[in-house]
Amino acid sequence: MQPIRKCVFPVAGLGTSFLPATKASPKEMLPIVDKPLIQYAVEEAVEAGCTELIFITGRNKRSIEDHFDKAYELETELAYRNKLKLLDLIQDILPKNVTCLYIRQPQALGLGHAVLCARAAVGNDPFAVILADDLIDAQPGALAQMMAVYQQTGHAILGVETIDYRDTGSYGIVETETREGWEYIRSIVEKPHPDDAPSDMGVVGRYILPARIFDLLTDLPRGISGEIQLTDALSRLLREQSMIALPFQGSRYDCGSKLGYLKATVAYGLRHPEVGEKFALLLEKMRVE
Ligand code: UTP
């Protein structure tokens, strides 16, 4: 199996859950302590062996492009002030062998449409997709775990997690059967009512997909909310080829919701080398008060 080198990051959603914070900046730039969500996602992709990063951006693309670009003025200023640790920190955001490409999604027509925008950049090779608002704390990273399964099977892989049945209406839900130690997907349905959900296994923002998905996305009619749903194309892909659901090891934080975002901030804050201990004391003090 050829290793996968390309990873797509759809970052063109409207991010309405975080308005007004997301009025002029994508939600993927929201920081968890001192690092934006998109940087955690990029680090996970690079760790998994990806070297070509494809960002599908919307109207607020500037900040993401700037974040991964060289910042001449800031670097000069930090060098002048002898702040060399900080200088290293901003210079080493991306390894030298990694390239970034930015593609505009002209309208937020859904996740499926965002992925389709990557077609020309991806070409015919299998590729990975990461949704940065699903922050996954895992060792090795969730995408690296999925790559290992891809290397063994060659099938499309979806990252999944057992969720609360009451929340099935917020996820793509898969029904699986266990064969040869893997969870093969039998069906996938977008945001079912808990009474209709085939299981409590929700697809979270990690995918390894074949380029065939682009043909299927192209032919799709728009779904209920007028959006092109990735889940609908995955359901069609399932008629043609095997797909595996991987319940990866690790903790996921739904940083697309305010509560999930706060939970991630607390978890990452508590183990932050600079402020972790003081933050723990602070939380304890606030709890007592
Ligand atoms: P969400 O469903 O979370 O939508 O998208 P959203 O617009 O970002 O957030 P809310 O619900 O309005 O708060 C899941 C992922 O797909 C991307 C988003 O940026 C996010 O990473 N996306 C979604 C796009 O890139 N384009 C779209 O048209 C829709």
CSV table of N, CA and C in Angstrom, one decimal, residues 68-134:
chain,number,residue,atom,x,y,z
A,68,PHE,N,0.4,29.6,9.1
A,68,PHE,CA,1.3,28.6,8.6
A,68,PHE,C,2.4,29.2,7.7
A,69,ASP,N,2.3,30.6,7.5
A,69,ASP,CA,3.3,31.2,6.7
A,69,ASP,C,4.4,31.8,7.6
A,70,LYS,N,5.5,32.3,6.9
A,70,LYS,CA,6.6,32.9,7.6
A,70,LYS,C,6.1,34.3,8.1
A,71,ALA,N,6.5,34.7,9.3
A,71,ALA,CA,6.0,36.0,9.8
A,71,ALA,C,7.3,36.9,10.0
A,72,TYR,N,7.7,37.5,8.9
A,72,TYR,CA,9.0,38.2,8.9
A,72,TYR,C,9.2,39.2,10.0
A,73,GLU,N,8.1,40.1,10.1
A,73,GLU,CA,8.2,41.2,11.1
A,73,GLU,C,8.3,40.7,12.5
A,74,LEU,N,7.5,39.7,12.8
A,74,LEU,CA,7.5,39.2,14.2
A,74,LEU,C,8.8,38.5,14.5
A,75,GLU,N,9.3,37.7,13.5
A,75,GLU,CA,10.6,37.0,13.7
A,75,GLU,C,11.7,38.0,13.9
A,76,THR,N,11.8,39.1,13.1
A,76,THR,CA,12.8,40.1,13.3
A,76,THR,C,12.7,40.7,14.7
A,77,GLU,N,11.5,41.0,15.1
A,77,GLU,CA,11.3,41.6,16.4
A,77,GLU,C,11.7,40.7,17.5
A,78,LEU,N,11.3,39.4,17.5
A,78,LEU,CA,11.7,38.5,18.5
A,78,LEU,C,13.2,38.3,18.6
A,79,ALA,N,13.8,38.2,17.4
A,79,ALA,CA,15.3,38.1,17.4
A,79,ALA,C,16.0,39.3,18.0
A,80,TYR,N,15.4,40.5,17.7
A,80,TYR,CA,16.0,41.7,18.2
A,80,TYR,C,15.9,41.8,19.7
A,81,ARG,N,14.8,41.2,20.2
A,81,ARG,CA,14.6,41.2,21.7
A,81,ARG,C,15.2,40.0,22.4
A,82,ASN,N,15.9,39.2,21.6
A,82,ASN,CA,16.5,38.0,22.1
A,82,ASN,C,15.6,37.0,22.7
A,83,LYS,N,14.3,36.9,22.2
A,83,LYS,CA,13.3,36.0,22.7
A,83,LYS,C,13.5,34.7,21.8
A,84,LEU,N,14.5,34.0,22.0
A,84,LEU,CA,14.9,32.9,21.0
A,84,LEU,C,14.0,31.7,21.1
A,85,LYS,N,13.5,31.4,22.3
A,85,LYS,CA,12.6,30.3,22.5
A,85,LYS,C,11.3,30.5,21.7
A,86,LEU,N,10.8,31.7,21.8
A,86,LEU,CA,9.5,32.1,21.1
A,86,LEU,C,9.8,32.1,19.6
A,87,LEU,N,11.0,32.5,19.2
A,87,LEU,CA,11.3,32.6,17.8
A,87,LEU,C,11.3,31.1,17.3
A,88,ASP,N,11.9,30.2,18.0
A,88,ASP,CA,11.9,28.8,17.6
A,88,ASP,C,10.4,28.3,17.4
A,89,LEU,N,9.6,28.7,18.4
A,89,LEU,CA,8.2,28.2,18.5
A,89,LEU,C,7.5,28.6,17.2
A,90,ILE,N,7.7,29.8,16.8
A,90,ILE,CA,6.9,30.2,15.6
A,90,ILE,C,7.5,29.8,14.3
A,91,GLN,N,8.9,29.5,14.4
A,91,GLN,CA,9.5,29.1,13.1
A,91,GLN,C,9.3,27.6,12.8
A,92,ASP,N,9.1,26.9,13.9
A,92,ASP,CA,9.0,25.4,13.8
A,92,ASP,C,7.5,24.9,13.7
A,93,ILE,N,6.6,25.7,13.3
A,93,ILE,CA,5.2,25.3,13.3
A,93,ILE,C,5.0,24.2,12.3
A,94,LEU,N,5.7,24.2,11.1
A,94,LEU,CA,5.7,23.2,10.1
A,94,LEU,C,7.1,22.6,9.8
A,95,PRO,N,7.2,21.3,9.7
A,95,PRO,CA,8.5,20.8,9.2
A,95,PRO,C,8.8,21.3,7.8
A,96,LYS,N,10.0,21.3,7.4
A,96,LYS,CA,10.4,21.9,6.1
A,96,LYS,C,9.9,21.1,4.9
A,97,ASN,N,9.6,19.8,5.1
A,97,ASN,CA,9.2,19.0,3.9
A,97,ASN,C,7.7,19.1,3.7
A,98,VAL,N,7.0,19.9,4.5
A,98,VAL,CA,5.5,20.0,4.4
A,98,VAL,C,5.1,21.2,3.5
A,99,THR,N,4.2,21.0,2.6
A,99,THR,CA,3.7,22.1,1.8
A,99,THR,C,2.2,22.3,2.1
A,100,CYS,N,1.8,23.6,1.9
A,100,CYS,CA,0.3,23.9,2.2
A,100,CYS,C,-0.3,24.5,0.9
A,101,LEU,N,-1.5,24.1,0.7
A,101,LEU,CA,-2.2,24.6,-0.4
A,101,LEU,C,-3.6,25.1,0.1
A,102,TYR,N,-4.0,26.3,-0.4
A,102,TYR,CA,-5.3,26.8,0.0
A,102,TYR,C,-6.3,26.9,-1.1
A,103,ILE,N,-7.4,26.4,-0.9
A,103,ILE,CA,-8.5,26.4,-2.0
A,103,ILE,C,-9.7,27.0,-1.4
A,104,ARG,N,-10.3,27.9,-2.2
A,104,ARG,CA,-11.5,28.6,-1.7
A,104,ARG,C,-12.8,27.8,-2.0
A,105,GLN,N,-13.6,27.6,-0.9
A,105,GLN,CA,-15.0,27.1,-1.1
A,105,GLN,C,-15.8,28.3,-1.3
A,106,PRO,N,-16.3,28.6,-2.5
A,106,PRO,CA,-17.0,29.9,-2.7
A,106,PRO,C,-18.2,30.1,-1.8
A,107,GLN,N,-18.9,29.0,-1.5
A,107,GLN,CA,-20.1,29.2,-0.6
A,107,GLN,C,-20.1,28.0,0.3
A,108,ALA,N,-20.5,28.2,1.6
A,108,ALA,CA,-20.5,27.1,2.5
A,108,ALA,C,-21.7,26.1,2.2
A,109,LEU,N,-21.5,25.2,1.2
A,109,LEU,CA,-22.5,24.3,0.8
A,109,LEU,C,-22.5,23.0,1.4
A,110,GLY,N,-21.7,22.9,2.5
A,110,GLY,CA,-21.7,21.6,3.3
A,110,GLY,C,-20.3,20.9,3.2
A,111,LEU,N,-20.1,20.0,4.2
A,111,LEU,CA,-18.9,19.3,4.3
A,111,LEU,C,-18.5,18.5,3.0
A,112,GLY,N,-19.5,17.9,2.4
A,112,GLY,CA,-19.3,17.1,1.2
A,112,GLY,C,-18.8,18.0,0.1
A,113,HIS,N,-19.4,19.2,0.0
A,113,HIS,CA,-19.0,20.2,-1.1
A,113,HIS,C,-17.5,20.7,-0.8
A,114,ALA,N,-17.2,20.9,0.5
A,114,ALA,CA,-15.9,21.3,0.9
A,114,ALA,C,-14.8,20.3,0.5
A,115,VAL,N,-15.1,19.0,0.7
A,115,VAL,CA,-14.2,17.9,0.3
A,115,VAL,C,-14.1,17.9,-1.2
A,116,LEU,N,-15.2,18.1,-1.9
A,116,LEU,CA,-15.2,18.0,-3.4
A,116,LEU,C,-14.2,19.2,-3.9
A,117,CYS,N,-14.2,20.3,-3.2
A,117,CYS,CA,-13.3,21.4,-3.6
A,117,CYS,C,-11.8,21.0,-3.7
A,118,ALA,N,-11.5,19.9,-3.0
A,118,ALA,CA,-10.1,19.4,-3.0
A,118,ALA,C,-9.7,18.5,-4.2
A,119,ARG,N,-10.7,18.3,-5.0
A,119,ARG,CA,-10.5,17.2,-6.0
A,119,ARG,C,-9.3,17.4,-6.9
A,120,ALA,N,-9.1,18.6,-7.5
A,120,ALA,CA,-8.0,18.9,-8.4
A,120,ALA,C,-6.6,18.7,-7.6
A,121,ALA,N,-6.6,19.1,-6.4
A,121,ALA,CA,-5.4,19.0,-5.6
A,121,ALA,C,-5.0,17.6,-5.2
A,122,VAL,N,-6.1,16.8,-4.9
A,122,VAL,CA,-5.8,15.4,-4.5
A,122,VAL,C,-5.5,14.5,-5.6
A,123,GLY,N,-6.2,14.7,-6.8
A,123,GLY,CA,-6.0,13.8,-7.9
A,123,GLY,C,-6.6,12.4,-7.6
A,124,ASN,N,-5.8,11.4,-8.0
A,124,ASN,CA,-6.4,10.0,-8.0
A,124,ASN,C,-6.0,9.2,-6.8
A,125,ASP,N,-5.2,9.8,-5.9
A,125,ASP,CA,-4.7,9.0,-4.7
A,125,ASP,C,-5.7,9.0,-3.6
A,126,PRO,N,-5.6,8.0,-2.7
A,126,PRO,CA,-6.4,8.1,-1.5
A,126,PRO,C,-5.9,9.2,-0.6
A,127,PHE,N,-6.7,9.7,0.2
A,127,PHE,CA,-6.3,10.9,1.0
A,127,PHE,C,-7.0,10.9,2.4
A,128,ALA,N,-6.5,11.7,3.3
A,128,ALA,CA,-7.1,11.8,4.6
A,128,ALA,C,-7.9,13.1,4.7
A,129,VAL,N,-8.9,13.1,5.6
A,129,VAL,CA,-9.6,14.4,6.0
A,129,VAL,C,-9.6,14.5,7.5
A,130,ILE,N,-9.3,15.7,7.9
A,130,ILE,CA,-9.4,16.0,9.4
A,130,ILE,C,-10.3,17.2,9.6
A,131,LEU,N,-11.3,17.1,10.5
A,131,LEU,CA,-12.1,18.2,10.9
A,131,LEU,C,-11.5,18.7,12.2
A,132,ALA,N,-10.9,19.9,12.1
A,132,ALA,CA,-10.1,20.4,13.3
A,132,ALA,C,-10.9,20.7,14.5
A,133,ASP,N,-12.2,20.9,14.3
A,133,ASP,CA,-13.0,21.2,15.5
A,133,ASP,C,-13.3,19.9,16.4
A,134,ASP,N,-13.0,18.7,15.8
A,134,ASP,CA,-12.9,17.5,16.6
A,134,ASP,C,-11.5,17.4,17.1
